[in-house]
XYZ file of C-alpha atoms in Angstrom:
300
model
C 127.224 97.118 76.859
C 124.041 95.141 77.001
C 125.842 91.904 76.545
C 126.282 90.069 80.042
C 129.003 87.215 80.024
C 129.172 86.798 83.964
C 127.613 83.397 83.903
C 129.319 82.017 81.166
C 132.640 81.804 83.096
C 135.005 84.098 84.845
C 137.044 85.019 81.772
C 133.675 86.312 80.546
C 133.316 88.209 83.679
C 136.990 89.671 83.191
C 136.306 91.039 79.393
C 133.305 92.919 80.631
C 134.845 94.504 83.239
C 137.349 95.864 80.652
C 135.087 96.868 78.506
C 133.102 99.267 81.204
C 136.339 100.149 82.476
C 138.933 101.000 80.145
C 142.503 101.327 81.255
C 143.825 105.093 80.736
C 145.102 104.565 77.146
C 141.932 102.948 75.644
C 139.598 105.418 77.760
C 140.676 108.407 75.302
C 140.176 106.307 71.855
C 137.028 105.053 73.532
C 135.594 108.537 74.402
C 136.324 110.311 70.893
C 134.182 107.289 69.096
C 131.164 107.988 71.410
C 131.608 111.878 71.129
C 131.886 111.149 67.186
C 128.628 109.235 66.945
C 126.505 112.001 68.669
C 124.877 114.399 66.147
C 127.297 117.374 65.417
C 124.465 120.108 66.948
C 124.333 118.545 69.838
C 128.037 117.009 70.449
C 129.795 118.855 72.997
C 132.330 121.231 72.809
C 134.494 120.600 75.931
C 135.584 116.700 76.927
C 133.144 115.087 79.334
C 134.291 114.880 83.249
C 134.288 112.455 85.318
C 131.430 112.449 87.971
C 133.570 113.051 91.159
C 134.873 116.506 89.420
C 131.380 117.580 88.243
C 129.850 120.828 89.635
C 127.554 120.543 92.332
C 127.512 123.292 94.634
C 127.835 127.059 93.949
C 131.098 127.276 95.624
C 132.323 125.029 92.734
C 130.586 127.452 89.253
C 130.963 130.409 91.367
C 128.943 131.745 88.501
C 125.327 130.983 88.213
C 122.905 132.311 84.834
C 122.191 135.737 84.781
C 125.877 136.628 86.150
C 128.002 139.457 83.865
C 131.541 137.988 82.703
C 134.397 138.841 80.905
C 136.258 136.428 78.361
C 139.778 136.618 78.716
C 141.213 133.787 76.606
C 140.323 133.041 72.609
C 139.053 135.295 70.038
C 136.142 136.907 71.774
C 138.579 137.852 74.388
C 137.301 141.089 75.845
C 133.700 140.562 75.028
C 131.249 141.282 78.151
C 128.583 138.655 77.822
C 125.900 137.156 80.525
C 125.572 133.399 81.307
C 122.892 131.966 79.877
C 123.174 128.025 80.965
C 125.197 125.598 82.418
C 126.286 121.950 80.753
C 126.578 119.900 83.785
C 128.053 117.370 81.928
C 131.468 119.602 80.967
C 131.655 121.836 83.542
C 131.071 124.780 80.997
C 128.889 128.087 80.701
C 126.595 128.988 77.614
C 126.848 132.797 77.194
C 124.740 134.900 75.059
C 125.060 136.540 71.648
C 128.381 138.097 72.579
C 130.247 134.697 73.508
C 131.751 132.321 70.646
C 129.490 130.433 68.822
C 129.031 127.780 65.847
C 127.175 127.166 62.711
C 125.425 123.628 62.984
C 122.788 121.560 60.850
C 119.999 120.772 62.646
C 117.072 118.404 61.292
C 113.743 119.768 60.961
C 112.696 116.990 63.445
C 114.670 119.054 66.185
C 113.250 122.750 65.031
C 112.676 125.207 67.627
C 109.409 127.559 67.311
C 110.064 130.490 64.636
C 113.235 128.677 63.115
C 112.935 128.584 59.240
C 116.468 127.606 58.377
C 118.637 124.370 58.740
C 121.587 125.987 59.479
C 121.375 128.167 62.958
C 124.033 129.554 65.640
C 124.778 127.595 68.506
C 126.404 128.586 71.501
C 130.001 127.293 72.463
C 130.474 126.633 76.081
C 133.160 127.902 77.574
C 135.526 126.824 80.666
C 135.388 128.381 84.142
C 139.220 129.689 83.768
C 138.577 131.768 80.402
C 135.718 133.522 82.194
C 135.922 136.466 84.861
C 133.213 137.848 87.152
C 132.157 141.483 86.292
C 130.501 143.329 88.967
C 129.787 147.346 89.557
C 131.511 148.754 92.583
C 131.796 152.163 93.530
C 134.273 154.871 92.224
C 136.700 155.905 94.678
C 137.381 158.494 93.028
C 134.108 159.374 92.620
C 132.141 158.309 95.394
C 128.498 159.292 93.432
C 129.282 156.905 90.448
C 130.116 153.215 90.322
C 132.483 151.567 87.832
C 132.548 147.915 86.256
C 135.619 146.064 87.072
C 136.654 142.341 86.276
C 136.977 140.448 89.477
C 139.831 137.896 89.531
C 138.552 135.732 91.745
C 135.997 134.852 94.393
C 135.879 133.485 97.562
C 132.859 132.570 100.045
C 132.426 133.494 103.513
C 129.211 132.885 105.414
C 125.726 132.016 104.526
C 122.234 133.299 104.417
C 118.973 132.458 103.185
C 118.156 133.575 100.004
C 114.426 134.239 99.426
C 114.548 133.923 95.270
C 116.310 130.629 95.511
C 114.273 129.390 98.486
C 117.819 128.151 100.026
C 120.775 128.798 102.128
C 123.244 130.425 100.062
C 127.049 131.690 100.464
C 127.732 135.074 100.365
C 130.455 135.686 97.294
C 133.235 138.199 98.004
C 136.085 138.915 95.930
C 139.540 137.850 96.786
C 141.601 139.727 98.910
C 138.802 142.066 99.818
C 136.336 140.199 101.359
C 134.254 143.228 102.800
C 133.082 143.626 99.098
C 130.141 141.356 98.224
C 128.943 140.206 94.850
C 125.112 139.342 95.087
C 124.535 136.460 93.407
C 121.959 137.167 90.066
C 118.359 136.996 90.603
C 116.730 133.995 89.246
C 114.044 134.362 86.194
C 110.600 134.291 87.808
C 108.808 131.446 86.879
C 104.981 131.742 86.135
C 102.324 129.913 88.192
C 100.639 127.116 85.683
C 96.899 126.982 85.866
C 96.394 124.926 88.820
C 98.599 127.107 91.236
C 96.982 128.432 94.111
C 97.517 132.081 95.023
C 99.833 132.467 97.915
C 97.447 134.698 99.586
C 94.653 132.665 99.341
C 96.817 128.973 100.423
C 97.369 131.251 103.951
C 94.447 131.990 104.198
C 92.742 130.219 107.870
C 89.359 128.843 106.775
C 89.236 125.964 110.137
C 89.049 127.259 113.745
C 89.270 124.476 116.392
C 85.901 125.078 119.032
C 86.034 122.215 120.935
C 89.208 119.977 122.027
C 87.130 117.198 123.660
C 84.506 116.819 120.714
C 86.141 115.377 117.616
C 85.694 117.678 114.477
C 85.183 114.837 111.907
C 81.416 113.282 112.566
C 81.623 109.201 112.430
C 79.588 108.889 109.448
C 82.221 110.642 107.804
C 84.747 108.239 108.808
C 83.990 105.842 106.268
C 84.341 108.448 103.221
C 87.916 109.293 104.034
C 89.393 105.585 105.412
C 89.211 102.184 104.046
C 86.642 99.325 105.928
C 87.677 96.817 104.224
C 91.915 97.898 104.552
C 94.028 94.915 106.097
C 94.951 97.104 108.613
C 91.683 97.621 109.981
C 90.972 93.668 109.907
C 91.644 93.472 114.115
C 92.659 89.440 113.899
C 96.022 88.364 112.354
C 95.381 85.336 109.525
C 97.312 82.264 109.223
C 99.442 84.443 106.076
C 100.564 87.294 108.682
C 101.129 84.456 111.444
C 104.065 82.551 109.382
C 105.581 85.919 109.270
C 105.471 86.874 112.642
C 106.401 83.671 114.189
C 110.364 82.043 112.978
C 110.013 78.342 111.931
C 111.287 75.853 114.576
C 115.032 74.946 113.205
C 115.816 71.083 113.597
C 118.225 70.035 116.638
C 121.740 69.007 116.121
C 123.179 65.911 117.811
C 125.469 67.944 119.949
C 122.461 70.048 120.468
C 120.305 67.264 121.608
C 123.234 66.349 123.928
C 123.757 69.543 125.577
C 119.705 69.997 126.302
C 119.588 66.579 127.652
C 122.453 67.351 129.787
C 120.910 70.478 131.105
C 118.032 68.588 132.204
C 119.982 65.997 133.992
C 121.555 68.944 135.915
C 118.148 70.344 136.978
C 117.338 67.001 138.260
C 120.146 66.809 140.476
C 119.306 67.344 144.307
C 121.388 69.627 146.034
C 121.977 69.483 149.679
C 120.499 71.956 151.990
C 122.592 73.828 154.589
C 121.699 73.370 158.288
C 122.085 75.820 160.836
C 124.654 73.657 162.111
C 126.446 73.652 158.841
C 125.991 77.444 158.963
C 127.449 77.844 162.233
C 130.322 75.695 161.728
C 131.537 77.652 158.369
C 131.277 81.031 159.965
C 133.919 79.609 162.406
C 136.096 78.582 160.315
C 136.238 81.290 158.048
C 136.481 83.566 161.750
C 139.711 81.271 162.507
C 141.059 81.662 158.972
C 140.632 85.722 159.528
C 142.386 85.744 162.964
C 145.349 84.068 161.821
C 145.721 86.354 158.794
C 145.112 89.513 161.174
C 148.361 88.017 163.307
C 150.666 86.747 160.293
C 150.556 90.841 159.818
C 150.717 92.308 155.965
C 152.627 90.050 153.270
C 155.416 92.148 151.399
């Protein structure tokens, strides 16, 4: 909501909080109205999930684009499909042509390259519980052959660095048989742009240090790489800089002034100095007191 009534009254603030954070019984109706306002070709097939419930890691998703899955629910049950994409707003998966789809009308300003009709088939998103991962494993009856099976569930055990994804990924294993690892699908290669540099060229060494005593950059070249008029190279502090570096003097209260005056008075009092006779007298009294304590013995 773009209007803000917080500056009017506390009641306006409460009204705004109710609109932005509706109670559970009104939240569904509000979400339904919002979805109906979205064009059908952009409308999600699954309900939107809260930010806290969204899948974020590979362990949450379990399947990545390029994985083969089998549909276990719905009219397309039994079809083996490939995951083409993910919908992060609904935690859903987009499948290939073997998966479910719907016919929608797309305005011409949203047509893709090569599109010739307003009506196109758009894949429906599927939930994770409607899919099972498909993997190829060795056939125990025929060791030289492989068979395609549907995995009931997967678990993650250990991590490794994946060169294709350029990050650390967990090992994806079959539940109940952790020694059987199902590798992650390989991502589609991304073509380098026109301004990209060949990796072999970027790793080629073109500079060698020939002296640690002599600066490799000539003095006359420093002005081309440094700003001589930079405020950090002035070597002096301006009045504006001094204003930020020195804290202002705050006025003292009456109690602080009185405490400061008392401290000054105490500092002006002359302390008597101990003479040698005073030191001898004090030491004798301390010695006599300790002797009496030793004669009395330890107290209970």
